[in-house]
mmCIF file of C-alpha atoms in Angstrom:
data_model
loop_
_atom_site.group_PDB
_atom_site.id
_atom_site.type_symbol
_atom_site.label_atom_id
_atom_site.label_comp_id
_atom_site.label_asym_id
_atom_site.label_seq_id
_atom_site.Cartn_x
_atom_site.Cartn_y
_atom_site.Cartn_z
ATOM 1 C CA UNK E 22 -15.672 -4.626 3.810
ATOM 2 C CA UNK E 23 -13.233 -2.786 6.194
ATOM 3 C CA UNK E 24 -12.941 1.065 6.068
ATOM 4 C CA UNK E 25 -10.069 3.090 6.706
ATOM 5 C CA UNK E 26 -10.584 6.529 6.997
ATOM 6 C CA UNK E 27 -7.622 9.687 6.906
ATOM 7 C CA UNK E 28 -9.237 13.267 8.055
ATOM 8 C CA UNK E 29 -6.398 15.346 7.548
ATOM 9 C CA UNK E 30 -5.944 15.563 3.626
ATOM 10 C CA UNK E 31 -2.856 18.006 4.571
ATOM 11 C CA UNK E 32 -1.117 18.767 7.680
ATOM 12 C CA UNK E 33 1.914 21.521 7.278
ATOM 13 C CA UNK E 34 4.214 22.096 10.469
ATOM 14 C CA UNK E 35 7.516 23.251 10.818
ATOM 15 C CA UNK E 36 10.797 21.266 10.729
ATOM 16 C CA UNK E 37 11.683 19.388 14.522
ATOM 17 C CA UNK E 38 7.919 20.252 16.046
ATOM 18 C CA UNK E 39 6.300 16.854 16.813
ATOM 19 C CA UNK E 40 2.890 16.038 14.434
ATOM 20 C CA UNK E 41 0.656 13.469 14.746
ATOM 21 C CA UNK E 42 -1.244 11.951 11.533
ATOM 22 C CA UNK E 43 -4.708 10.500 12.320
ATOM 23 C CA UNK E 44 -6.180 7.251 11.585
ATOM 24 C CA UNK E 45 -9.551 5.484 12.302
ATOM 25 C CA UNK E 46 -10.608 2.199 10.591
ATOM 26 C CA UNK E 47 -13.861 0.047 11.115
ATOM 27 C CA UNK E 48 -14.054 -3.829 11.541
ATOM 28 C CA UNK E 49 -16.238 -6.016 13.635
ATOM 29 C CA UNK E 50 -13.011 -8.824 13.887
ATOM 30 C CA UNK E 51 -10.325 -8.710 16.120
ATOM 31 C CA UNK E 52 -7.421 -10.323 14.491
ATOM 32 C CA UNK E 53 -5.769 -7.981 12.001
ATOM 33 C CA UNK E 54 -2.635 -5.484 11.581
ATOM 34 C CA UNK E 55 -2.584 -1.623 11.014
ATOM 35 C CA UNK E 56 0.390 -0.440 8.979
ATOM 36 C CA UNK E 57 2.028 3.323 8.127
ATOM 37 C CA UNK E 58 3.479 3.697 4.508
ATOM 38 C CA UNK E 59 5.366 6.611 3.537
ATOM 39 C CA UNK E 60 4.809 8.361 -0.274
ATOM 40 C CA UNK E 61 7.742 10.888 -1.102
ATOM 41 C CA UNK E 62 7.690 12.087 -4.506
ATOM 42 C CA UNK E 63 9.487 9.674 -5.650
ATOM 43 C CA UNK E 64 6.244 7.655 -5.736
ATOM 44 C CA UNK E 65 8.217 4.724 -3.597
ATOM 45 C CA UNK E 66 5.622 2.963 -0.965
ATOM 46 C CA UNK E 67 7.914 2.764 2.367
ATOM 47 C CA UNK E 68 6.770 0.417 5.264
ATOM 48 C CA UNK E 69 7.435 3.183 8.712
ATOM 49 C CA UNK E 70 5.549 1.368 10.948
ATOM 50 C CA UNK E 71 3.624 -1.763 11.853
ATOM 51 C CA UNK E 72 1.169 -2.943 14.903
ATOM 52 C CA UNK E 73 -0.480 -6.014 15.987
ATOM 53 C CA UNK E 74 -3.861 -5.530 16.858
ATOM 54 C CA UNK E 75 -3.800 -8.385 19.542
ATOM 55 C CA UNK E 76 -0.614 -6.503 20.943
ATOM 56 C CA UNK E 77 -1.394 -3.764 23.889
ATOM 57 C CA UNK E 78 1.694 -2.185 23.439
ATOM 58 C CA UNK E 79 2.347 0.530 20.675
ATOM 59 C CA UNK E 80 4.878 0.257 17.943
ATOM 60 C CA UNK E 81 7.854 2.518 18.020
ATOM 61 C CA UNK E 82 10.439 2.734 15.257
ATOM 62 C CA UNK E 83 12.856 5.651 15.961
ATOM 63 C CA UNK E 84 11.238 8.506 15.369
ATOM 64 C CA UNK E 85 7.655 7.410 14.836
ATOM 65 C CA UNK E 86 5.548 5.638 17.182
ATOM 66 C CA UNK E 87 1.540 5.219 17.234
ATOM 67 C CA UNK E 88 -1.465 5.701 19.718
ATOM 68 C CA UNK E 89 -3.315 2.255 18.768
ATOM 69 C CA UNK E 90 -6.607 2.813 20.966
ATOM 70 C CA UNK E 91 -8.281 -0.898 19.655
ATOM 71 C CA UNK E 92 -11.492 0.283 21.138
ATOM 72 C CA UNK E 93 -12.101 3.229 19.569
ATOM 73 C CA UNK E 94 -10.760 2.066 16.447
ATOM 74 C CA UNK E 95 -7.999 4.345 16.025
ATOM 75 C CA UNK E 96 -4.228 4.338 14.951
ATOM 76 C CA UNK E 97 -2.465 7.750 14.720
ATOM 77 C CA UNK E 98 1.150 7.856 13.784
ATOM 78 C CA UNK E 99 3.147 10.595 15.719
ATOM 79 C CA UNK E 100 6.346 12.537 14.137
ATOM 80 C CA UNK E 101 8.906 13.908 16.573
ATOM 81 C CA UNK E 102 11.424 15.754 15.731
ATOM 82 C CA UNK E 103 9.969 16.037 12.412
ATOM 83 C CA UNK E 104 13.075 16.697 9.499
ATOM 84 C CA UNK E 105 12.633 17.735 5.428
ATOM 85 C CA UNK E 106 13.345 14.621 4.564
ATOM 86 C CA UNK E 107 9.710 13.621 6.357
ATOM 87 C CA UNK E 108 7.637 15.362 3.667
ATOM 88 C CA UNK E 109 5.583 12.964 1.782
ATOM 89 C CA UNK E 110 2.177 11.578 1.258
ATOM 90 C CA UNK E 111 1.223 9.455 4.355
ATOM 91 C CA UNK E 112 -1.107 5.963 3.783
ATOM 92 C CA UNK E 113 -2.675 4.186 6.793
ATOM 93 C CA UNK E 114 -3.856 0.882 6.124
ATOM 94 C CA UNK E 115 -5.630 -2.144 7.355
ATOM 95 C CA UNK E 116 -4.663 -5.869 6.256
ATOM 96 C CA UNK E 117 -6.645 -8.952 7.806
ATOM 97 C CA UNK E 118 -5.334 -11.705 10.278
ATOM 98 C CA UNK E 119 -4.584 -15.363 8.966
ATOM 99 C CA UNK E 120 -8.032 -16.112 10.178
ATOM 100 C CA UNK E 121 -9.260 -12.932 10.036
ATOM 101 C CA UNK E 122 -11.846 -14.250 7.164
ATOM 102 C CA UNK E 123 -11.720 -11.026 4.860
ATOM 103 C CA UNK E 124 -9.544 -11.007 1.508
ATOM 104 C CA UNK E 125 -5.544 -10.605 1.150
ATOM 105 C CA UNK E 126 -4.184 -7.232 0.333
ATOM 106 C CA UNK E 127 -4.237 -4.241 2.127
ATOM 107 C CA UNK E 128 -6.780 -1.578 2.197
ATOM 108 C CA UNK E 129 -5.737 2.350 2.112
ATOM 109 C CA UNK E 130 -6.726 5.244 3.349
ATOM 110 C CA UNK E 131 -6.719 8.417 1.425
ATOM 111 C CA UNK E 132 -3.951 9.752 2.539
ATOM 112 C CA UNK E 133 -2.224 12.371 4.724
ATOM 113 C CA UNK E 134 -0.047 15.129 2.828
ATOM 114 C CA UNK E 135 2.277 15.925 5.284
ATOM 115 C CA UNK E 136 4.760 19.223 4.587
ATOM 116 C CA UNK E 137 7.856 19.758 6.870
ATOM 117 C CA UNK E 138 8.898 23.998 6.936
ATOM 118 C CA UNK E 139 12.269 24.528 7.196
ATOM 119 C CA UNK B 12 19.002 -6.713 -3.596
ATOM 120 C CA UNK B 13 16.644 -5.741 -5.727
ATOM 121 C CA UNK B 14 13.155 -6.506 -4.228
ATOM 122 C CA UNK B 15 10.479 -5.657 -6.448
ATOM 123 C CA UNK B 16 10.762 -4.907 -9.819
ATOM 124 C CA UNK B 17 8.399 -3.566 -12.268
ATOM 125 C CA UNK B 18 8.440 -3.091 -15.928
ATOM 126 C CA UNK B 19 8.228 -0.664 -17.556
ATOM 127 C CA UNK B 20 8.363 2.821 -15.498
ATOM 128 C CA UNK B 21 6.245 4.567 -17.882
ATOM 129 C CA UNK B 22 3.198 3.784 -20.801
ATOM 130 C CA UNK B 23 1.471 5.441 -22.898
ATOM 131 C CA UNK B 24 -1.267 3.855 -25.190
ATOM 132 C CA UNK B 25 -4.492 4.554 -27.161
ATOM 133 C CA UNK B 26 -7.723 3.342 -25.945
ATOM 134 C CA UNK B 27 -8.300 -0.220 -27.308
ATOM 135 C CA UNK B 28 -4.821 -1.507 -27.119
ATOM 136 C CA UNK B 29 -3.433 -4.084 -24.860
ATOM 137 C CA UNK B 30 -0.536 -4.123 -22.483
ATOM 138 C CA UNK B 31 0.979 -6.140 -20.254
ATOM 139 C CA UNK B 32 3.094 -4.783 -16.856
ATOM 140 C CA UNK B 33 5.234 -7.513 -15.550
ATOM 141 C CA UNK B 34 6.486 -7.624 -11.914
ATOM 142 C CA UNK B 35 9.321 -9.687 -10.537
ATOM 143 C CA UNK B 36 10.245 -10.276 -7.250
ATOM 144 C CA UNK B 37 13.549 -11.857 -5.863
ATOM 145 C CA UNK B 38 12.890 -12.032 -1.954
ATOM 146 C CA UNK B 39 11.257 -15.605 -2.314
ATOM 147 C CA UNK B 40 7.614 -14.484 -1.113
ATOM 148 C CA UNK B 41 4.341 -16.470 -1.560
ATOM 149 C CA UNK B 42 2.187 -13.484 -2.079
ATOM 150 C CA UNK B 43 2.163 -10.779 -4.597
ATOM 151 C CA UNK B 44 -0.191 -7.825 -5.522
ATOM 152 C CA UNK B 45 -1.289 -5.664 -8.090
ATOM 153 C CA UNK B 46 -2.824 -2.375 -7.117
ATOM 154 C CA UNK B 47 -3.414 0.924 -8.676
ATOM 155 C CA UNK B 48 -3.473 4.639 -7.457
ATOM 156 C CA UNK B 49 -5.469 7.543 -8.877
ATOM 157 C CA UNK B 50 -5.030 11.444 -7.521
ATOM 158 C CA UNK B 51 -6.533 11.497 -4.356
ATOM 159 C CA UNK B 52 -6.900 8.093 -3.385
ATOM 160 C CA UNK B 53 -5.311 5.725 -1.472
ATOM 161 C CA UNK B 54 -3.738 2.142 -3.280
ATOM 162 C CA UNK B 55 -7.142 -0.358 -4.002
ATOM 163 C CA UNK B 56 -6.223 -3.921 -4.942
ATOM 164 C CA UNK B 57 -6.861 -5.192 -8.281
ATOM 165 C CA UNK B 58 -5.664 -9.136 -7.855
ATOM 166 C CA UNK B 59 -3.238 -10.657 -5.734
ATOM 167 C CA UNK B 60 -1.857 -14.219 -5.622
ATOM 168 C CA UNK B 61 -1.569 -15.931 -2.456
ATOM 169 C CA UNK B 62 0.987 -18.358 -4.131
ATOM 170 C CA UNK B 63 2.208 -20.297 -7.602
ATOM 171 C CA UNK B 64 -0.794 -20.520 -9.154
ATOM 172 C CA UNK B 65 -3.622 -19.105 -7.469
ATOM 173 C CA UNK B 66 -5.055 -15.648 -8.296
ATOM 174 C CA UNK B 67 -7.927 -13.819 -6.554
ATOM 175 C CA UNK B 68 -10.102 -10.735 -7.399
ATOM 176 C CA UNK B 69 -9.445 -7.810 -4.695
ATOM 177 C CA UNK B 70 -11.583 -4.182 -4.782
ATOM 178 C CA UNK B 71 -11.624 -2.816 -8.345
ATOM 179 C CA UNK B 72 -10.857 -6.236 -11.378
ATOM 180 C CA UNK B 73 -13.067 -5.098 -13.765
ATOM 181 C CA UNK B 74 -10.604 -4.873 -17.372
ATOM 182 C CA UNK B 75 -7.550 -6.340 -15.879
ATOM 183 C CA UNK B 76 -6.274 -10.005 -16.031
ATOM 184 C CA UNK B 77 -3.352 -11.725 -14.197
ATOM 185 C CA UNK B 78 -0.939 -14.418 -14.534
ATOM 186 C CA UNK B 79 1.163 -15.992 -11.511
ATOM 187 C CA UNK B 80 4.117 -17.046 -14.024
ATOM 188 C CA UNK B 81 5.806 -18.520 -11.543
ATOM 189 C CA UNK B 82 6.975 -17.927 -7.403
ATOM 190 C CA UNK B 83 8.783 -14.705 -8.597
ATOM 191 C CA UNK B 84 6.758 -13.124 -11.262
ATOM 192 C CA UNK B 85 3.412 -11.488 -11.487
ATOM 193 C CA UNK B 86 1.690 -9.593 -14.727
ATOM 194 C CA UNK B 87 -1.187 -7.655 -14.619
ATOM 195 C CA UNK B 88 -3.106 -7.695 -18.492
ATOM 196 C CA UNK B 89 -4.691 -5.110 -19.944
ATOM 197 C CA UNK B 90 -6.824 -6.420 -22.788
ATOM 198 C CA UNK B 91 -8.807 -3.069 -24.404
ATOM 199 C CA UNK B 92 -6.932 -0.104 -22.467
ATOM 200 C CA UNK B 93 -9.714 2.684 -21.476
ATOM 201 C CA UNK B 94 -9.443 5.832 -20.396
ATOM 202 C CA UNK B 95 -10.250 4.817 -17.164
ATOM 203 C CA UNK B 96 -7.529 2.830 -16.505
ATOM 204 C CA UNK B 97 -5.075 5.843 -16.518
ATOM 205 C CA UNK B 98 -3.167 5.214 -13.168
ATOM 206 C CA UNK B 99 -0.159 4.554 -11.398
ATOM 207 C CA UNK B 100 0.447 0.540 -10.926
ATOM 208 C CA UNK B 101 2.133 -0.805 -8.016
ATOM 209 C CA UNK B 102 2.889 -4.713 -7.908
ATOM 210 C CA UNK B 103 3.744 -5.850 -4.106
ATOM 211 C CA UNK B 104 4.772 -9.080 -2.289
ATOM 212 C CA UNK B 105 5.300 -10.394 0.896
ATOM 213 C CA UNK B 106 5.724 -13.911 3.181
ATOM 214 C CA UNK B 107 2.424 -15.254 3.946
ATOM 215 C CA UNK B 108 1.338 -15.045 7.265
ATOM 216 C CA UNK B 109 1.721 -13.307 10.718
ATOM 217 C CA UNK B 110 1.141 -10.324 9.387
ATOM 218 C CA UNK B 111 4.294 -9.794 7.452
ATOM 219 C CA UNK B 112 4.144 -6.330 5.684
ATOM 220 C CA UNK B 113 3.993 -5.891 1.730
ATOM 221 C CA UNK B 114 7.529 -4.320 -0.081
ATOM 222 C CA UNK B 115 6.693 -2.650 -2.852
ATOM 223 C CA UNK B 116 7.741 -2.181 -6.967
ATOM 224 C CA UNK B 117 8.250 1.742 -7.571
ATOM 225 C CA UNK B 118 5.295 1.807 -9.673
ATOM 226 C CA UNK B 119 4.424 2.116 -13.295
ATOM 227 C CA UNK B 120 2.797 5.748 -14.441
ATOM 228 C CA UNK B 121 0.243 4.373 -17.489
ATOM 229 C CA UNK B 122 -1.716 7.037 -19.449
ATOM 230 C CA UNK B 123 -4.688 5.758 -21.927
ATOM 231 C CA UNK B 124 -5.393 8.213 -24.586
#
């Protein structure tokens, strides 16, 4: 079974410095997608961002973009401008390709607390 | 639009009774998901349907059942709450294939005395 693995239990940095969120995940196949959820305390699971593992190019959505380094098996989500409003528990997780032989569903990390100073 | 919907927000029962959490979905996916999340972890699937009537086991099954109801709707059984079972519930769905990303309920907080 695939592993995904979140060092960082909690990261604290102050409001519009840049933070990056680390991410490394293990898996022998080569067709699957790494996702970025978002946890505020209002417990809501929030799609930020979303890559293609056959895709060289990294995902950007405003704000947030990832380092996808397929090799190394690594997918960190970077912050910039970072804003209150960011504060939240971050997931990184793993879901398999069409083919990708492994079960539906996605598979979590641990987690990332992340804390935005004003 | 209302996207996932779960019922209800919050439980609280004695160890040995049964429950059921009922999810409802209105974006016309195939696949839906029932996961739970305990302090410190990250979501672990319990079952998921890859479509009207199919279910599959994921990572943790043991005490739960499901039912695929129909395309929209998606319960996850308790039948002898335990202890154990004390977690936040989060039913998901999505459109098979390509990679499509999972929108999720807001969750259900259950506590098993």
């Amino acid at each position: 079974a695939q592993t995904v693995t979140q060092s960082q239990p909690e990261m604290s940095v102050q409001e519009a410095e840049t933070v990056t969120l680390s991410c490394t995940y293990d898996t022998s196949e080569n067709n699957y997608y790494l996702f970025w959820y978002k946890q505020p305390p209002s417990r809501q699971m929030i799609l930020v961002i979303r890559q293609e593992a056959y895709k060289q190019q990294n995902a950007t959505e405003n704000r947030f973009s990832v380092n996808f380094q397929k090799a190394a098996k690594s997918f960190s989500l970077k912050i910039s401008d970072s804003q209150l409003g960011d504060t939240a528990m971050y997931f990184c997780a793993f879901m398999w390709g069409d083919s990708g032989g492994g079960a539906d569903g996605l598979t979590f990390g641990k987690g990332t607390h992340l804390i935005i100073q004003p | 639009n209302a996207g996932v919907t779960q019922t209800p927000k919050f439980q609280v029962l004695k160890t040995g009774q049964s429950m059921t959490l009922q999810c409802a979905q209105d974006m016309n996916h195939n696949s839906m998901y029932w996961y739970r999340q305990d302090p410190g972890m990250g979501l672990r699937l319990i079952y998921y349907s890859a479509s009207e009537g199919t279910t599959d086991k994921g990572e943790v099954p043991n005490g739960y059942n499901v039912s695929r109801l129909n395309k929209r709707e998606f319960s996850l059984r308790l039948e002898s709450a335990a202890p154990s079972q004390t977690s936040v519930y989060f039913c998901a769905s999505r459109l098979t294939g390509g990679g499509q990303p999972q929108h999720f309920g807001d969750g259900t907080r259950l506590s098993i005395l």
